[in-house]
Short mmCIF file of C-alpha atoms in Angstrom, two decimals:
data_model
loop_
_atom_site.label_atom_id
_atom_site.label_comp_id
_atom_site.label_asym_id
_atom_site.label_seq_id
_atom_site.Cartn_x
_atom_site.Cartn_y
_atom_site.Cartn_z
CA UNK B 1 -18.80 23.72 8.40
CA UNK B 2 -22.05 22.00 8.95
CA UNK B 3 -21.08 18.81 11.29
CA UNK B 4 -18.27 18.96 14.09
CA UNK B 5 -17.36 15.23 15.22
CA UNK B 6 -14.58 13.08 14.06
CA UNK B 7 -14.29 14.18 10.39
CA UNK B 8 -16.08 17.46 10.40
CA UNK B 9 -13.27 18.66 13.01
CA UNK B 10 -10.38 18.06 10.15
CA UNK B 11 -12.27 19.72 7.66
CA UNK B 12 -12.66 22.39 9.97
CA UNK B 13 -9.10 22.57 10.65
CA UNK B 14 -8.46 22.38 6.49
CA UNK B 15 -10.43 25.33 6.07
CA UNK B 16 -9.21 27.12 8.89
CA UNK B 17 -5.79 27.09 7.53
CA UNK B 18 -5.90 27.31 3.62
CA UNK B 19 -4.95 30.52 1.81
CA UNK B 20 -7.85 30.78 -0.20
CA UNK B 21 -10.90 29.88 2.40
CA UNK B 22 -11.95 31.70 5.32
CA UNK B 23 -14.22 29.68 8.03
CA UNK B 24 -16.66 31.35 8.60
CA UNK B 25 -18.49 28.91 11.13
CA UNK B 26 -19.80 25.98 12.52
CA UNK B 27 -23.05 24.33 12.90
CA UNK B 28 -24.10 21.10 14.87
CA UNK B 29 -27.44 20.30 16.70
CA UNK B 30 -24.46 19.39 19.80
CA UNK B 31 -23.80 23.22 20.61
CA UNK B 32 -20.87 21.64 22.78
CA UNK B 33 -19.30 20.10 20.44
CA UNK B 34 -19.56 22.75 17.93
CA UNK B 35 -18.37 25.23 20.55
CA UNK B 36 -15.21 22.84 21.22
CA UNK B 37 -14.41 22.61 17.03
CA UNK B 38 -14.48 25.98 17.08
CA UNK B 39 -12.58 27.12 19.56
CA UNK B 40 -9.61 25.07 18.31
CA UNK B 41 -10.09 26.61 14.94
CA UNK B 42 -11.06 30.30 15.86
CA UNK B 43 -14.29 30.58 14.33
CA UNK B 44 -18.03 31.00 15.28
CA UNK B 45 -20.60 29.04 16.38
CA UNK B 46 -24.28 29.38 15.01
CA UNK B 47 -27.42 28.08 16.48
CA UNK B 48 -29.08 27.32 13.43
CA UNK B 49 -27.92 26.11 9.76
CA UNK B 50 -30.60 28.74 8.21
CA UNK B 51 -28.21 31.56 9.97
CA UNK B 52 -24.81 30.35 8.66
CA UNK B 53 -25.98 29.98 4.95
CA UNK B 54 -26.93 33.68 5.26
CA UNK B 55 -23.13 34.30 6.05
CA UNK B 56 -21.20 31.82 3.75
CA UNK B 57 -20.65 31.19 -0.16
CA UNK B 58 -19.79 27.67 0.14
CA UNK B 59 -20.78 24.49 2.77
CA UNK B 60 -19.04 21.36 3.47
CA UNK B 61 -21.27 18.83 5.18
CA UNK B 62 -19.74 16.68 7.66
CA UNK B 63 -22.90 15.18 9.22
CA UNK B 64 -24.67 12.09 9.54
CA UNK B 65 -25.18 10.14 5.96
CA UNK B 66 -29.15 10.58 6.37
CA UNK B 67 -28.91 14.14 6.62
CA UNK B 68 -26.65 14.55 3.80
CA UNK B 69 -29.94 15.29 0.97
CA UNK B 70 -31.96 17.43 2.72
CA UNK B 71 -28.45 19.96 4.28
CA UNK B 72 -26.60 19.82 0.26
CA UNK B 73 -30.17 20.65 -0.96
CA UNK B 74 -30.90 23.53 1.42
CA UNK B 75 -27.70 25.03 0.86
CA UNK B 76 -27.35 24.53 -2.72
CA UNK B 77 -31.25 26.41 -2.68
CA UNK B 78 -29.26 29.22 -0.35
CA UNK B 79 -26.89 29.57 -3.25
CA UNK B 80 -24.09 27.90 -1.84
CA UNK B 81 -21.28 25.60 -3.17
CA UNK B 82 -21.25 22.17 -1.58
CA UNK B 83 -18.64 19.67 -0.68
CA UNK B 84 -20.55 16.64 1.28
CA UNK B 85 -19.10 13.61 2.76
CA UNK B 86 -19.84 10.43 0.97
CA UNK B 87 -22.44 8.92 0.24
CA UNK B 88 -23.70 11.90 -1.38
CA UNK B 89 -27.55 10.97 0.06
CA UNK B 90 -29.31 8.14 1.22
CA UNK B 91 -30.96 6.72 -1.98
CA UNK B 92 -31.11 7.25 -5.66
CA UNK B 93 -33.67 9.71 -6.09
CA UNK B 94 -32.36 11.75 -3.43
CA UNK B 95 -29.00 11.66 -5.55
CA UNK B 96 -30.64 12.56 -8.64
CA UNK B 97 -32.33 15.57 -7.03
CA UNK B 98 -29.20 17.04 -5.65
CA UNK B 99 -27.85 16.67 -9.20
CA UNK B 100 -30.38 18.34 -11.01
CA UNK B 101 -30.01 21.46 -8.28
CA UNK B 102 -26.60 22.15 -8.57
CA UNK B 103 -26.92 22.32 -12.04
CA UNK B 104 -29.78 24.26 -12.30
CA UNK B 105 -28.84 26.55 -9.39
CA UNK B 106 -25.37 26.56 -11.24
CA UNK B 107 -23.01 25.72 -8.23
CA UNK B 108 -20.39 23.23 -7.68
CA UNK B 109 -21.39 19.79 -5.46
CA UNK B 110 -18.83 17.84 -4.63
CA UNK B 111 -18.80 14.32 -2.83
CA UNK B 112 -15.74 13.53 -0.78
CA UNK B 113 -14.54 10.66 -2.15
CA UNK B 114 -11.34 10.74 -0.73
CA UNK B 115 -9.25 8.45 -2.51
CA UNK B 116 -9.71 9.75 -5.68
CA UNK B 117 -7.09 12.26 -4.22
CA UNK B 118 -4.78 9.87 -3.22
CA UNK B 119 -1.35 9.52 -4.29
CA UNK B 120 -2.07 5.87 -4.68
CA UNK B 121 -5.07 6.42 -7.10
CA UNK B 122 -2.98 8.80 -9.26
CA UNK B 123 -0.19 5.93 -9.46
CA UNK B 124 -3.14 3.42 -10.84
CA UNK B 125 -4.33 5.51 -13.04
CA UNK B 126 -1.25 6.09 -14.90
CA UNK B 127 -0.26 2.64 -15.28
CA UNK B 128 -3.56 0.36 -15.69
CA UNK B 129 -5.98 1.75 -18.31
CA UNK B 130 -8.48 -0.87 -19.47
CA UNK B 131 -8.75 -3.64 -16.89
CA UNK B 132 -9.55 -6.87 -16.78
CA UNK B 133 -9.97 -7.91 -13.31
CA UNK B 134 -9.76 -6.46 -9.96
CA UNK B 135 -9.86 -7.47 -6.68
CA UNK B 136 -9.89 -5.09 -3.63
CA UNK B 137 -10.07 -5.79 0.22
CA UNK B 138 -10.63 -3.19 2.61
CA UNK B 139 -10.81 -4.28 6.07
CA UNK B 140 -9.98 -3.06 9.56
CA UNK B 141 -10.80 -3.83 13.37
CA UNK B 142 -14.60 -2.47 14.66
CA UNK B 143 -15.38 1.01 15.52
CA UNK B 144 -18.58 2.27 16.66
CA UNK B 145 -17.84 5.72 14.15
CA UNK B 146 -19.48 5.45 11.02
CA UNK B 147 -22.24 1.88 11.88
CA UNK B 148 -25.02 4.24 10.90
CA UNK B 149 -24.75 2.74 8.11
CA UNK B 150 -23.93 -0.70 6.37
CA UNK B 151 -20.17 -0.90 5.70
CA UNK B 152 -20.99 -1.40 1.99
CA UNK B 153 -21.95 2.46 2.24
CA UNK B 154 -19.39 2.78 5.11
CA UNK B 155 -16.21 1.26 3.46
CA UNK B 156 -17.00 -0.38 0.52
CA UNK B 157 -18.27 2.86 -1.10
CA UNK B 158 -14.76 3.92 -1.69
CA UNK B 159 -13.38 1.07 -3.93
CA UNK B 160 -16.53 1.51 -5.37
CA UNK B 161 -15.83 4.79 -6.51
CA UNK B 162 -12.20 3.64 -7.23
CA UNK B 163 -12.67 1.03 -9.26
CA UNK B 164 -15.99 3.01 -11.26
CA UNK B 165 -13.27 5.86 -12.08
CA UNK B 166 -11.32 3.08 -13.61
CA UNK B 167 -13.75 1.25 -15.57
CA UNK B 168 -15.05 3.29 -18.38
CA UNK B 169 -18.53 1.03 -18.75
CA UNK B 170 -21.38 0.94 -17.17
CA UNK B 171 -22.39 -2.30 -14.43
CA UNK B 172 -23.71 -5.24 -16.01
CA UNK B 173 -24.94 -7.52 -12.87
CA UNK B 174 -23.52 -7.79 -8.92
CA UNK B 175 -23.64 -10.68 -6.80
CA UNK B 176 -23.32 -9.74 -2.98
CA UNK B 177 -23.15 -11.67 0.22
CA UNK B 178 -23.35 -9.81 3.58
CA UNK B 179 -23.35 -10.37 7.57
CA UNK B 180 -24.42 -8.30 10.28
CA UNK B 181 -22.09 -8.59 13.58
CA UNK B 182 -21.73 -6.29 16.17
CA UNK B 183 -24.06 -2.97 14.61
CA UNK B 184 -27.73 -2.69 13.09
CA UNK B 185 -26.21 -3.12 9.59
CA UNK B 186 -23.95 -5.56 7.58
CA UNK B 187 -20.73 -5.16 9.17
CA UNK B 188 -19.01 -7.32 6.52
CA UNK B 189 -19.82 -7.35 2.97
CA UNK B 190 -18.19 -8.98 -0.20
CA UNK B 191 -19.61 -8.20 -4.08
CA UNK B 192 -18.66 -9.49 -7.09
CA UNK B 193 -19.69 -6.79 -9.88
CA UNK B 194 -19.34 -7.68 -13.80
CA UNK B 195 -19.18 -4.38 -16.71
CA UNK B 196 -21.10 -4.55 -19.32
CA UNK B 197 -17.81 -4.22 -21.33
CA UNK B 198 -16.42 -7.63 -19.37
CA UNK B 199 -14.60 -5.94 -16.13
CA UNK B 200 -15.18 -8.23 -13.45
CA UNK B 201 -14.44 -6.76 -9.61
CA UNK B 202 -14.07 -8.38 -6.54
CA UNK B 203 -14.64 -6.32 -3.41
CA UNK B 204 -14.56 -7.89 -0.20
CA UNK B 205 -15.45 -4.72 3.22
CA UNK B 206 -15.34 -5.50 6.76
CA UNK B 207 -15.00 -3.67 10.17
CA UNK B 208 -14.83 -6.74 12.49
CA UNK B 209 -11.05 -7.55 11.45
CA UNK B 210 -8.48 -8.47 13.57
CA UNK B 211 -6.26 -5.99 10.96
CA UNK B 212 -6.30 -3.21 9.22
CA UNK B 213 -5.23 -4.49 5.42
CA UNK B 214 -6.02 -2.24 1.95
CA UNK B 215 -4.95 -3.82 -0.95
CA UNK B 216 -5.74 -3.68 -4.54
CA UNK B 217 -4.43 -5.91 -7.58
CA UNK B 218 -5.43 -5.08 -11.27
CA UNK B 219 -4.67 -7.40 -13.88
CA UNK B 220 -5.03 -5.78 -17.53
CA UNK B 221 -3.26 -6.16 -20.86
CA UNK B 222 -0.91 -3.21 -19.61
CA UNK B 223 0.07 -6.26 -16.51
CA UNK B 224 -0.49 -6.81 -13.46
CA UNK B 225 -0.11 -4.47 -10.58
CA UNK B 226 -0.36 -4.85 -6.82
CA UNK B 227 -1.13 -2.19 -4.37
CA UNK B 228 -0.98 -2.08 -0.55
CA UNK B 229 -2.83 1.15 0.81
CA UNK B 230 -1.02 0.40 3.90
CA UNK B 231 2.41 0.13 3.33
CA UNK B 232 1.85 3.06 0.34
CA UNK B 233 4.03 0.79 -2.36
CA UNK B 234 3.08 -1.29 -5.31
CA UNK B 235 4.30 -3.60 -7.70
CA UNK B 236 3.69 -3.46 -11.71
CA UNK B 237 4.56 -6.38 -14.28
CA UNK B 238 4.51 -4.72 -17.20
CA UNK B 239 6.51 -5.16 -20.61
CA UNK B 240 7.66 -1.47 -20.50
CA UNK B 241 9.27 -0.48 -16.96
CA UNK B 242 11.30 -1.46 -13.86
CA UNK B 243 13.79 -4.01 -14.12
CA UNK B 244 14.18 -6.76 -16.06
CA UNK B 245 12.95 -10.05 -14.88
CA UNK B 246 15.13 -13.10 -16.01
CA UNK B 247 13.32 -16.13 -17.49
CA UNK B 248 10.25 -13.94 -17.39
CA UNK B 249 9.20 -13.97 -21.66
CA UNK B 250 10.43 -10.04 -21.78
CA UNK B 251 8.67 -8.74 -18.95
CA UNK B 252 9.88 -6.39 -16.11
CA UNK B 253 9.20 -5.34 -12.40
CA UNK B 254 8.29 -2.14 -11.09
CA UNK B 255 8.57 -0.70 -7.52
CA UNK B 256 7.02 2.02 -6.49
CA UNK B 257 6.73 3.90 -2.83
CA UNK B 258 4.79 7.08 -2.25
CA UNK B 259 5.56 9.58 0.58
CA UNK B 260 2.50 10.91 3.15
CA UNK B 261 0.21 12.37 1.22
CA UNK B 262 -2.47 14.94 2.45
CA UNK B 263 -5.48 13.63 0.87
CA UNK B 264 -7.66 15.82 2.82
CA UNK B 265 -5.70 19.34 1.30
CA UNK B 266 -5.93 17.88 -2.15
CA UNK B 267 -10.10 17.41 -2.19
CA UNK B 268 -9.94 21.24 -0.34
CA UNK B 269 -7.92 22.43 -2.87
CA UNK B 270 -9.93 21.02 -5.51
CA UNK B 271 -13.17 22.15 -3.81
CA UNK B 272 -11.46 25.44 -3.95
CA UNK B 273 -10.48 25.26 -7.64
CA UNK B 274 -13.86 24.50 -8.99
CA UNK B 275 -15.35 27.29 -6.62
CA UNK B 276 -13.39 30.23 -7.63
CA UNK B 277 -11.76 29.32 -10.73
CA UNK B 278 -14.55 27.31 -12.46
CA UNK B 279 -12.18 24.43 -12.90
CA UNK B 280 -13.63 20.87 -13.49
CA UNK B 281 -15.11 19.11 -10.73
CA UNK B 282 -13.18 16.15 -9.87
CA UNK B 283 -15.91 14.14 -7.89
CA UNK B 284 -18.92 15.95 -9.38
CA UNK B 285 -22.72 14.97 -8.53
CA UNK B 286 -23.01 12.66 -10.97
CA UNK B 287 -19.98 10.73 -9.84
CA UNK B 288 -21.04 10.50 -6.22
CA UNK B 289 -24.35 9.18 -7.66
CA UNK B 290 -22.88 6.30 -9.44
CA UNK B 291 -20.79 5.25 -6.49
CA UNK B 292 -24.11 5.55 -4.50
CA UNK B 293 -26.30 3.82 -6.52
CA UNK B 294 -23.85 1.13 -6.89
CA UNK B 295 -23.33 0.70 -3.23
CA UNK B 296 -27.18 0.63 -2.94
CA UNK B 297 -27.64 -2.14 -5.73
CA UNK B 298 -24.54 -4.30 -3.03
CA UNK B 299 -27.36 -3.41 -0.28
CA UNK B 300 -29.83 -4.87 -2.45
CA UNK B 301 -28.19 -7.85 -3.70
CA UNK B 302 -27.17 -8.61 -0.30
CA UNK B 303 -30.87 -8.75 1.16
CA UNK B 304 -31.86 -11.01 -1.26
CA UNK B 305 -29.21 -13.57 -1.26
CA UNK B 306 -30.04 -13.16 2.98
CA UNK B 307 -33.76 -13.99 2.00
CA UNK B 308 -33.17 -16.90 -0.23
CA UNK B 309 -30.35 -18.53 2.56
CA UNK B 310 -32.83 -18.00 5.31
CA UNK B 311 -35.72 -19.61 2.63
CA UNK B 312 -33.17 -22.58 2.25
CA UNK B 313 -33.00 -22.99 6.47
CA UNK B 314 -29.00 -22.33 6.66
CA UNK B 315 -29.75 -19.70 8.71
CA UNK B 316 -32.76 -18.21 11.25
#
C-alpha cells in the first residue's frame, strides 16, 4: 500500500483481509500515519517506497493525484502490478507513458474507477445499449478531502468514465462552464459533451451542495431509465419488462432495487483476477486515459469559457 489517509486505509483493510493477497506493507512520507494504518491492519511500515517494491509483486497507490505518474511508473519499472486511484496521472502524456510501460514491462495497471464495479453500473449496462442522451448530476456538501484537485477530476471523473464505458464512440466537442468557491480549483463544474456518433451528455459536479444527490437518466431506443445512486433503485420504460402501463402505446415500467454492494471487494477482486489469473483488465490503462483526458479537455473548456466571460466584463 503506497498512501495511508482516508482511502488508502480501506484499501489497506481490503487487502488485509482477502484470501488471495497478503499485505505486505505500507508506505507514506507521514510515518505516523502509516504506523497508525498499519497497526489496525497488522502489517509493516517502510521508510522508503524503493524498500517496499523490493518486497512486493503488486502496488496499489492511494496517494495524492500528482504523485500518481511518477509512483505507477516506478513500480511498474520495479516489476510490479499496479492498481492506482483515479485519475490515473496528472496529464495526457503522463497517461500515455504509464500505458506504454505496463505493456511493455507486461504487467497489469489498473485505475480505480470505482463505479464501474457497482451494482448500479452492471444494472445500466444490461438494459441501455446505444444511447441517446444522458444526463448525470453528482453533487454533495464541501469537504476539504480530495480539493487538490478541480472537482471535474475530483467527481466528475467518474460519470466520465461511466458514461465513456457506455458510449461506444469517440468525443466529438465539450462545452464546459466552471466556478471556483471555497478551494484553489473549480469546486462546481457542468459539461455538455457531444459523440461523434450523436450521444449527447450532460454532466453537472459540485462539492458546495447543500445535498448529497447521484442520479443518472438515459434515454435510448431501448427507453428511458432513471437511476438514483442514492436510494440504489431505478426506473426503466421499456417495451419489453415490468408492468404494464395503461394508456401508455404498449409500453411497461420497471423497478429495480439493489442491496449494499461492496464496490471496493469487487475492483480487489478484479485487481486480483487479472494479476494471477491473466484475466481481462476491467479498467485497463487505456481506459483510465480516456476518462483522464476527457476530464482534462472539461478543465480546458472551462478556462476558456472563464477567459472569454471575464473578456466580456461579467465577471473580474
Amino acid at each position: 500500500m503506497v498512501g495511508a489517509g482516508y482511502f488508502g486505509r480501506f484499501h489497506a483493510l481490503q487487502a488485509a483481509r482477502h484470501e488471495r493477497e497478503q499485505l505486505v506493507g505500507l508506505y507514506d512520507p507521514d510515518q505516523i500515519r502509516a504506523l497508525t494504518v498499519a497497526q489496525e491492519v497488522g502489517a509493516a511500515v517502510f521508510r522508503t517506497y524503493e524498500s517496499l517494491l523490493e518486497r512486493c509483486k503488486a502496488v496499489i497507490i492511494a496517494s495524492p493525484a500528482e504523485t500518481h505518474h511518477r509512483l505507477a511508473r516506478q513500480a511498474l519499472e520495479a516489476g510490479c502490478h499496479v492498481l492506482v486511484e483515479k485519475p490515473l496521472a496528472s496529464t495526457e502524456e503522463e497517461g500515455e507513458e504509464l500505458v506504454r510501460c505496463a505493456s511493455r514491462q507486461r504487467r497489469v495497471l489498473q485505475v480505480g474507477h470505482l463505479l464501474r464495479y457497482s451494482a448500479e453500473h452492471a444494472a445500466i449496462r444490461s438494459r441501455i445499449k446505444h444511447p441517446l442522451y444522458i444526463e448525470a448530476t453528482r453533487i454533495a456538501p464541501y469537504k476539504t478531502r480530495g480539493t487538490d484537485v478541480s472537482v471535474v477530476l475530483d467527481l466528475m471523473i467518474h460519470d466520465l468514465d461511466f458514461i465513456l464505458s457506455l458510449v461506444d464512440s469517440p468525443i466529438l466537442d465539450i462545452d464546459a462552464m466552471g466556478a471556483t468557491v471555497s478551494s484553489p480549483s473549480e469546486d462546481i463544474a457542468n459539461a455538455r459533451v457531444r459523440f461523434e456518433n450523436g450521444c449527447v451528455a450532460s454532466i453537472t459536479a459540485s462539492r458546495i451542495s447543500f445535498k448529497t444527490e447521484r442520479k443518472m437518466r438515459l434515454f435510448a431506443q431501448e427507453g428511458y431509465l432513471s437511476a438514483d445512486f442514492v436510494g440504489r433503485k431505478l426506473v426503466f420504460i421499456n417495451r419489453e419488462t415490468g408492468l404494464t402501463l395503461p394508456e401508455a402505446n404498449g409500453f411497461r415500467r420497471e423497478s429495480v432495487h439493489w442491496k449494499e454492494h461492496d464496490n471496493l471487494a469487487a475492483e480487489h477482486d478484479a485487481f486480483v483476477a487479472s494479476c494471477l489469473d491473466g484475466k481481462r483488465i476491467v479498467v485497463d490503462g487505456r481506459a483510465g486515459l480516456r476518462a483522464l483526458e476527457a476530464a482534462l479537455l472539461v478543465g480546458r473548456k472551462i478556462k476558456a469559457a472563464q477567459e472569454m466571460i471575464r473578456r466580456s466584463g461579467l465577471i473580474d
